[in-house]
Amino acid sequence: MKIGVLALQGAVSEHIDMLKKAGADSAVPVRKEEEIASVDGLVIPGGESTTMGRLIKAFNLEDVIRRRVSEGMPVYGTCAGMILLASRIEGYDQFKFGFIDLTIVRNAFGRQVDSKEIDLNVKGFDTPFHAIFIRAPVGKEPGENVEVLSEVPEGIVFARQENVLVSAFHPELGQDLRVHKYFLDMVRKFLKNREVL
Ligand code: GLN
């Protein structure tokens, strides 16, 4: 199982470390079309979503990402990555993939609030997940295929639609491996289904 972490901006090495600890055989930075074509799962880290969208276009990565995700390859976006994967972004006309039927509110905890830590209740986790938010978005207006995995008063902070997983927070900056393990389980199922086909 080989996971790629999109290395245009953001906490790339932290995701790679967490993925390895969580049980990935290999986790590598990816920034070229052929690299993305060869991984079994892709993580899009945080950063600044407008800039990352521009870089995805500039590096010609939109088509390969669309193709792989439409084939069922799991993708996980944290923070700016969540924004890029969503269908709608309130108040901003910027690049997005539209893989998960959510409306994003950017900087939803207030621009002045740089970071925030919340013990989240997460569907399927038996104890709270200590989550770190940095100028984080939230989701709202989930489509009917969206499974909301965690929500706070400001909105949705963890959600999944089929092979697309998003979190408004940064599990790669903490110690808890459960979110990365959840993603690796999605990848394992994807690989298993592919064997059957
Ligand atoms: N505030 C950033 C944006 O709206 C996201 C911040 C992050 O990824 N930590 O693009």
GROMACS .gro file of C-alpha atoms and ligand atoms in nm:
model
  207
    1MET     CA    1   0.000   0.000   0.000
    2LYS     CA    2   0.164   0.320  -0.122
    3ILE     CA    3   0.022   0.659  -0.022
    4GLY     CA    4   0.112   0.988  -0.188
    5VAL     CA    5   0.103   1.322  -0.007
    6LEU     CA    6   0.055   1.612  -0.246
    7ALA     CA    7   0.369   1.818  -0.191
    8LEU     CA    8   0.286   2.162  -0.325
    9GLN     CA    9   0.247   2.331   0.015
   10GLY     CA   10   0.172   2.248   0.376
   11ALA     CA   11   0.254   1.983   0.636
   12VAL     CA   12   0.378   1.712   0.399
   13SER     CA   13   0.641   1.536   0.613
   14GLU     CA   14   0.407   1.528   0.915
   15HIS     CA   15   0.146   1.339   0.709
   16ILE     CA   16   0.413   1.102   0.577
   17ASP     CA   17   0.530   1.021   0.932
   18MET     CA   18   0.175   0.962   1.054
   19LEU     CA   19   0.086   0.741   0.755
   20LYS     CA   20   0.393   0.524   0.816
   21LYS     CA   21   0.316   0.496   1.187
   22ALA     CA   22  -0.045   0.412   1.104
   23GLY     CA   23   0.068   0.118   0.890
   24ALA     CA   24   0.122   0.234   0.531
   25ASP     CA   25   0.395   0.027   0.357
   26SER     CA   26   0.514   0.342   0.194
   27ALA     CA   27   0.421   0.712   0.202
   28VAL     CA   28   0.589   0.954  -0.036
   29PRO     CA   29   0.563   1.318  -0.142
   30VAL     CA   30   0.407   1.352  -0.489
   31ARG     CA   31   0.405   1.650  -0.722
   32LYS     CA   32   0.418   1.499  -1.072
   33GLU     CA   33   0.147   1.343  -1.284
   34GLU     CA   34   0.322   1.005  -1.308
   35GLU     CA   35   0.377   0.996  -0.931
   36ILE     CA   36   0.007   1.051  -0.865
   37ALA     CA   37  -0.079   0.787  -1.125
   38SER     CA   38   0.110   0.522  -0.926
   39VAL     CA   39  -0.017   0.563  -0.567
   40ASP     CA   40  -0.303   0.377  -0.399
   41GLY     CA   41  -0.429   0.676  -0.201
   42LEU     CA   42  -0.366   1.051  -0.196
   43VAL     CA   43  -0.352   1.302   0.092
   44ILE     CA   44  -0.399   1.672   0.019
   45PRO     CA   45  -0.254   1.864   0.316
   46GLY     CA   46  -0.340   2.203   0.460
   47GLY     CA   47  -0.198   2.529   0.334
   48GLU     CA   48  -0.379   2.810   0.158
   49SER     CA   49  -0.650   2.674  -0.066
   50THR     CA   50  -0.645   2.950  -0.331
   51THR     CA   51  -0.269   2.910  -0.377
   52MET     CA   52  -0.287   2.532  -0.374
   53GLY     CA   53  -0.561   2.539  -0.638
   54ARG     CA   54  -0.340   2.759  -0.857
   55LEU     CA   55  -0.044   2.524  -0.808
   56ILE     CA   56  -0.255   2.220  -0.900
   57LYS     CA   57  -0.340   2.394  -1.227
   58ALA     CA   58   0.016   2.518  -1.285
   59PHE     CA   59   0.162   2.169  -1.230
   60ASN     CA   60  -0.106   2.016  -1.455
   61LEU     CA   61  -0.230   1.783  -1.186
   62GLU     CA   62  -0.605   1.836  -1.214
   63ASP     CA   63  -0.672   1.567  -1.476
   64VAL     CA   64  -0.472   1.290  -1.314
   65ILE     CA   65  -0.631   1.356  -0.974
   66ARG     CA   66  -0.981   1.359  -1.128
   67ARG     CA   67  -0.911   1.036  -1.315
   68ARG     CA   68  -0.772   0.849  -1.013
   69VAL     CA   69  -1.052   0.962  -0.781
   70SER     CA   70  -1.316   0.867  -1.039
   71GLU     CA   71  -1.155   0.519  -1.052
   72GLY     CA   72  -1.216   0.491  -0.679
   73MET     CA   73  -0.876   0.582  -0.539
   74PRO     CA   74  -0.926   0.720  -0.186
   75VAL     CA   75  -0.834   1.084  -0.130
   76TYR     CA   76  -0.811   1.262   0.205
   77GLY     CA   77  -0.802   1.642   0.233
   78THR     CA   78  -0.708   1.822   0.555
   79CYS     CA   79  -0.809   2.185   0.603
   80ALA     CA   80  -0.715   2.359   0.273
   81GLY     CA   81  -0.731   2.008   0.123
   82MET     CA   82  -1.090   1.980   0.248
   83ILE     CA   83  -1.174   2.312   0.078
   84LEU     CA   84  -1.026   2.192  -0.253
   85LEU     CA   85  -1.226   1.868  -0.250
   86ALA     CA   86  -1.564   2.031  -0.185
   87SER     CA   87  -1.838   2.128  -0.430
   88ARG     CA   88  -1.911   2.480  -0.308
   89ILE     CA   89  -1.709   2.751  -0.132
   90GLU     CA   90  -1.908   3.031   0.022
   91GLY     CA   91  -1.801   3.376  -0.097
   92TYR     CA   92  -1.494   3.265  -0.296
   93ASP     CA   93  -1.465   3.194  -0.664
   94GLN     CA   94  -1.164   2.963  -0.658
   95PHE     CA   95  -1.052   2.629  -0.796
   96LYS     CA   96  -1.213   2.319  -0.643
   97PHE     CA   97  -1.259   1.955  -0.742
   98GLY     CA   98  -1.618   1.912  -0.623
   99PHE     CA   99  -1.569   1.550  -0.510
  100ILE     CA  100  -1.768   1.590  -0.187
  101ASP     CA  101  -2.111   1.748  -0.178
  102LEU     CA  102  -2.051   2.011   0.092
  103THR     CA  103  -2.057   2.390   0.113
  104ILE     CA  104  -1.738   2.523   0.270
  105VAL     CA  105  -1.716   2.825   0.495
  106ARG     CA  106  -1.350   2.930   0.499
  107ASN     CA  107  -1.192   3.059   0.820
  108ALA     CA  108  -1.510   2.961   0.999
  109PHE     CA  109  -1.372   3.007   1.349
  110GLY     CA  110  -1.295   3.375   1.274
  111ARG     CA  111  -0.986   3.510   1.099
  112GLN     CA  112  -0.846   3.645   1.421
  113VAL     CA  113  -0.854   3.298   1.576
  114ASP     CA  114  -0.535   3.142   1.448
  115SER     CA  115  -0.568   2.807   1.608
  116LYS     CA  116  -0.797   2.614   1.834
  117GLU     CA  117  -0.795   2.270   1.994
  118ILE     CA  118  -1.116   2.076   2.046
  119ASP     CA  119  -1.186   1.729   2.185
  120LEU     CA  120  -1.417   1.598   1.915
  121ASN     CA  121  -1.670   1.323   1.930
  122VAL     CA  122  -1.621   1.122   1.614
  123LYS     CA  123  -1.859   0.862   1.476
  124GLY     CA  124  -1.696   0.520   1.517
  125PHE     CA  125  -1.425   0.634   1.765
  126ASP     CA  126  -1.484   0.519   2.121
  127THR     CA  127  -1.305   0.813   2.285
  128PRO     CA  128  -1.281   1.181   2.177
  129PHE     CA  129  -1.019   1.285   1.922
  130HIS     CA  130  -0.804   1.581   2.028
  131ALA     CA  131  -0.817   1.794   1.714
  132ILE     CA  132  -0.598   2.090   1.615
  133PHE     CA  133  -0.760   2.356   1.395
  134ILE     CA  134  -0.557   2.626   1.216
  135ARG     CA  135  -0.757   2.902   1.041
  136ALA     CA  136  -0.992   2.619   0.967
  137PRO     CA  137  -1.296   2.589   0.745
  138VAL     CA  138  -1.617   2.403   0.825
  139GLY     CA  139  -1.865   2.232   0.600
  140LYS     CA  140  -2.241   2.278   0.583
  141GLU     CA  141  -2.535   2.172   0.362
  142PRO     CA  142  -2.410   1.813   0.318
  143GLY     CA  143  -2.554   1.624   0.024
  144GLU     CA  144  -2.740   1.301   0.089
  145ASN     CA  145  -2.434   1.086   0.011
  146VAL     CA  146  -2.221   1.263   0.268
  147GLU     CA  147  -2.160   1.083   0.595
  148VAL     CA  148  -2.094   1.339   0.870
  149LEU     CA  149  -1.832   1.192   1.104
  150SER     CA  150  -1.794   1.489   1.338
  151GLU     CA  151  -1.963   1.821   1.387
  152VAL     CA  152  -1.916   2.122   1.619
  153PRO     CA  153  -2.150   2.423   1.667
  154GLU     CA  154  -1.972   2.605   1.378
  155GLY     CA  155  -2.035   2.319   1.134
  156ILE     CA  156  -1.907   1.990   0.994
  157VAL     CA  157  -1.540   1.916   1.065
  158PHE     CA  158  -1.498   1.553   0.950
  159ALA     CA  159  -1.692   1.386   0.671
  160ARG     CA  160  -1.682   1.124   0.401
  161GLN     CA  161  -1.849   1.065   0.068
  162GLU     CA  162  -1.752   0.723  -0.072
  163ASN     CA  163  -1.375   0.739  -0.144
  164VAL     CA  164  -1.342   1.104  -0.041
  165LEU     CA  165  -1.251   1.191   0.320
  166VAL     CA  166  -1.216   1.546   0.456
  167SER     CA  167  -1.121   1.698   0.790
  168ALA     CA  168  -1.114   2.064   0.886
  169PHE     CA  169  -0.851   1.983   1.149
  170HIS     CA  170  -0.491   1.859   1.129
  171PRO     CA  171  -0.446   1.508   1.274
  172GLU     CA  172  -0.089   1.506   1.136
  173LEU     CA  173   0.006   1.765   1.401
  174GLY     CA  174  -0.101   1.545   1.693
  175GLN     CA  175  -0.014   1.196   1.814
  176ASP     CA  176  -0.343   1.015   1.759
  177LEU     CA  177  -0.326   0.783   1.458
  178ARG     CA  178  -0.697   0.702   1.432
  179VAL     CA  179  -0.784   0.937   1.146
  180HIS     CA  180  -0.490   0.819   0.935
  181LYS     CA  181  -0.582   0.458   1.018
  182TYR     CA  182  -0.938   0.525   0.907
  183PHE     CA  183  -0.804   0.653   0.574
  184LEU     CA  184  -0.572   0.352   0.534
  185ASP     CA  185  -0.873   0.124   0.587
  186MET     CA  186  -1.044   0.298   0.296
  187VAL     CA  187  -0.732   0.235   0.085
  188ARG     CA  188  -0.719  -0.133   0.189
  189LYS     CA  189  -1.082  -0.179   0.079
  190PHE     CA  190  -1.009  -0.006  -0.251
  191LEU     CA  191  -0.716  -0.240  -0.319
  192LYS     CA  192  -0.920  -0.545  -0.224
  193ASN     CA  193  -1.203  -0.450  -0.460
  194ARG     CA  194  -0.954  -0.395  -0.736
  195GLU     CA  195  -0.818  -0.749  -0.692
  196VAL     CA  196  -1.170  -0.889  -0.727
  197LEU     CA  197  -1.241  -0.700  -1.051
  198GLN     N1  198  -0.746   2.918   0.593
  198GLN     C1  199  -0.691   2.838   0.487
  198GLN     C2  200  -0.777   2.849   0.361
  198GLN     O1  201  -0.887   2.897   0.369
  198GLN     C3  202  -0.678   2.693   0.528
  198GLN     C4  203  -0.587   2.680   0.648
  198GLN     C5  204  -0.517   2.548   0.662
  198GLN     O2  205  -0.511   2.465   0.569
  198GLN     N2  206  -0.458   2.527   0.777
  198GLN     O3  207  -0.734   2.815   0.255
   0.00000   0.00000   0.00000
